[in-house]
C-alpha cells in the first residue's frame, strides 16, 4: 500500500512498535519523526496521508504540532496517541481536529482498525 504514514513519537521503541504493526499489514511508505517540530517539517515536505502522533514530546508537543499541521493543511488526517491519564489533552486534540486517538500501550488490532477506518 502506497499511502504515506508519518509516525511521531519521541520513543524509538513506540515508533518501531507501530511501524512493525503497519508493515505486517502491507503499509510500506512509513516515515518517522522524533518530536513535534520534526513532524511539522516532515508534514510540510512530504504531505503524508496520515499522521499518528504522540501527545507528550519535547520541542513541540503533539497538541502544538497538531495545531501547526492543521493550520498548514485543514484536511490533514491526524490520530493522537496517549497514555492513560491524559484525557484532557485527548479532548483538546479532538477539538483541534484530530480524527481519533489510540491509548498506549498499543494493541496492534486497534492501530490497524484506526488506520483502515481513516485511509479506507
Short mmCIF file of C-alpha atoms in Angstrom, two decimals:
data_model
loop_
_atom_site.label_atom_id
_atom_site.label_comp_id
_atom_site.label_asym_id
_atom_site.label_seq_id
_atom_site.Cartn_x
_atom_site.Cartn_y
_atom_site.Cartn_z
CA UNK A 1 0.00 0.00 0.00
CA UNK A 2 1.44 3.31 -1.03
CA UNK A 3 -0.35 5.52 1.48
CA UNK A 4 2.22 7.70 3.28
CA UNK A 5 2.03 7.45 7.06
CA UNK A 6 4.09 9.61 9.41
CA UNK A 7 4.81 8.10 12.85
CA UNK A 8 5.65 10.66 15.51
CA UNK A 9 6.90 9.70 18.98
CA UNK A 10 9.97 10.66 20.97
CA UNK A 11 10.40 7.00 21.97
CA UNK A 12 12.03 4.99 19.16
CA UNK A 13 10.52 1.81 20.64
CA UNK A 14 6.99 3.19 20.21
CA UNK A 15 7.65 4.19 16.60
CA UNK A 16 9.09 0.74 15.93
CA UNK A 17 6.04 -0.94 17.50
CA UNK A 18 3.62 0.93 15.23
CA UNK A 19 5.90 0.54 12.20
CA UNK A 20 6.09 -3.25 12.68
CA UNK A 21 2.31 -3.49 13.01
CA UNK A 22 1.68 -1.44 9.86
CA UNK A 23 4.43 -3.18 7.86
CA UNK A 24 2.88 -6.58 8.58
CA UNK A 25 -0.42 -5.22 7.25
CA UNK A 26 1.23 -4.17 3.98
CA UNK A 27 1.95 -0.49 4.58
CA UNK A 28 5.39 0.28 3.17
CA UNK A 29 5.61 4.08 2.90
CA UNK A 30 6.28 4.84 6.57
CA UNK A 31 8.14 7.90 7.81
CA UNK A 32 9.27 8.75 11.33
CA UNK A 33 9.75 11.87 13.42
CA UNK A 34 11.07 12.02 16.97
CA UNK A 35 9.40 15.26 18.07
CA UNK A 36 6.64 17.67 17.13
CA UNK A 37 8.85 20.16 15.29
CA UNK A 38 10.32 17.44 13.06
CA UNK A 39 6.75 16.21 12.47
CA UNK A 40 5.63 19.65 11.27
CA UNK A 41 8.68 19.98 8.99
CA UNK A 42 8.19 16.46 7.61
CA UNK A 43 4.49 17.12 7.02
CA UNK A 44 5.33 20.30 5.10
CA UNK A 45 7.78 18.43 2.84
CA UNK A 46 6.10 15.04 2.45
CA UNK A 47 2.32 15.63 2.81
CA UNK A 48 1.59 12.21 4.36
CA UNK A 49 -1.90 10.70 4.07
CA UNK A 50 -2.00 10.08 7.82
CA UNK A 51 -0.08 11.18 10.91
CA UNK A 52 -0.02 9.03 14.06
CA UNK A 53 1.36 11.28 16.79
CA UNK A 54 2.18 11.07 20.48
CA UNK A 55 0.88 13.88 22.70
CA UNK A 56 3.83 14.22 25.09
CA UNK A 57 7.10 15.07 23.31
CA UNK A 58 9.99 17.56 23.55
CA UNK A 59 10.45 20.71 21.39
CA UNK A 60 6.83 20.83 20.28
CA UNK A 61 4.28 18.57 21.92
CA UNK A 62 1.61 16.71 19.97
CA UNK A 63 -1.04 19.38 20.58
CA UNK A 64 1.22 22.18 19.26
CA UNK A 65 2.29 20.04 16.28
CA UNK A 66 -1.36 19.18 15.54
CA UNK A 67 -2.26 22.89 15.54
CA UNK A 68 0.64 23.71 13.20
CA UNK A 69 -0.20 20.87 10.80
CA UNK A 70 -3.91 21.81 10.75
CA UNK A 71 -3.02 25.45 10.02
CA UNK A 72 -0.91 24.26 7.08
CA UNK A 73 -3.48 21.73 5.88
CA UNK A 74 -7.01 21.87 7.35
CA UNK A 75 -7.71 18.45 5.78
CA UNK A 76 -4.74 16.73 7.45
CA UNK A 77 -5.61 13.35 8.92
CA UNK A 78 -4.08 13.06 12.39
CA UNK A 79 -4.52 10.38 15.05
CA UNK A 80 -3.17 11.09 18.53
CA UNK A 81 -1.57 8.59 20.89
CA UNK A 82 -1.68 8.98 24.63
CA UNK A 83 -1.03 7.15 27.84
CA UNK A 84 -3.87 6.75 30.30
CA UNK A 85 -4.46 9.84 32.38
CA UNK A 86 -4.12 12.34 29.52
CA UNK A 87 -7.86 12.67 28.92
CA UNK A 88 -7.93 16.48 28.93
CA UNK A 89 -5.20 16.62 26.27
CA UNK A 90 -7.02 14.00 24.19
CA UNK A 91 -10.23 16.06 24.33
CA UNK A 92 -8.27 19.16 23.31
CA UNK A 93 -6.69 17.27 20.40
CA UNK A 94 -10.09 16.08 19.16
CA UNK A 95 -11.44 19.65 19.39
CA UNK A 96 -8.44 20.83 17.34
CA UNK A 97 -9.21 18.33 14.60
CA UNK A 98 -7.59 15.00 15.48
CA UNK A 99 -9.72 12.22 14.00
CA UNK A 100 -9.13 9.61 16.70
CA UNK A 101 -6.82 8.59 19.49
CA UNK A 102 -5.08 5.37 20.42
CA UNK A 103 -4.22 4.58 24.03
CA UNK A 104 -0.77 3.28 24.97
CA UNK A 105 0.30 0.55 25.34
CA UNK A 106 -0.70 -0.15 21.76
CA UNK A 107 -2.79 -3.10 20.67
CA UNK A 108 -1.92 -3.97 17.05
CA UNK A 109 -5.54 -4.62 16.08
CA UNK A 110 -6.59 -1.19 17.40
CA UNK A 111 -3.87 0.52 15.35
CA UNK A 112 -4.92 -1.31 12.17
CA UNK A 113 -8.62 -0.71 12.81
CA UNK A 114 -7.99 3.04 13.14
CA UNK A 115 -5.71 3.29 10.10
CA UNK A 116 -8.12 1.25 7.94
CA UNK A 117 -11.09 3.35 9.06
CA UNK A 118 -9.31 6.59 8.10
CA UNK A 119 -7.44 5.55 4.95
CA UNK A 120 -10.01 3.03 3.69
#
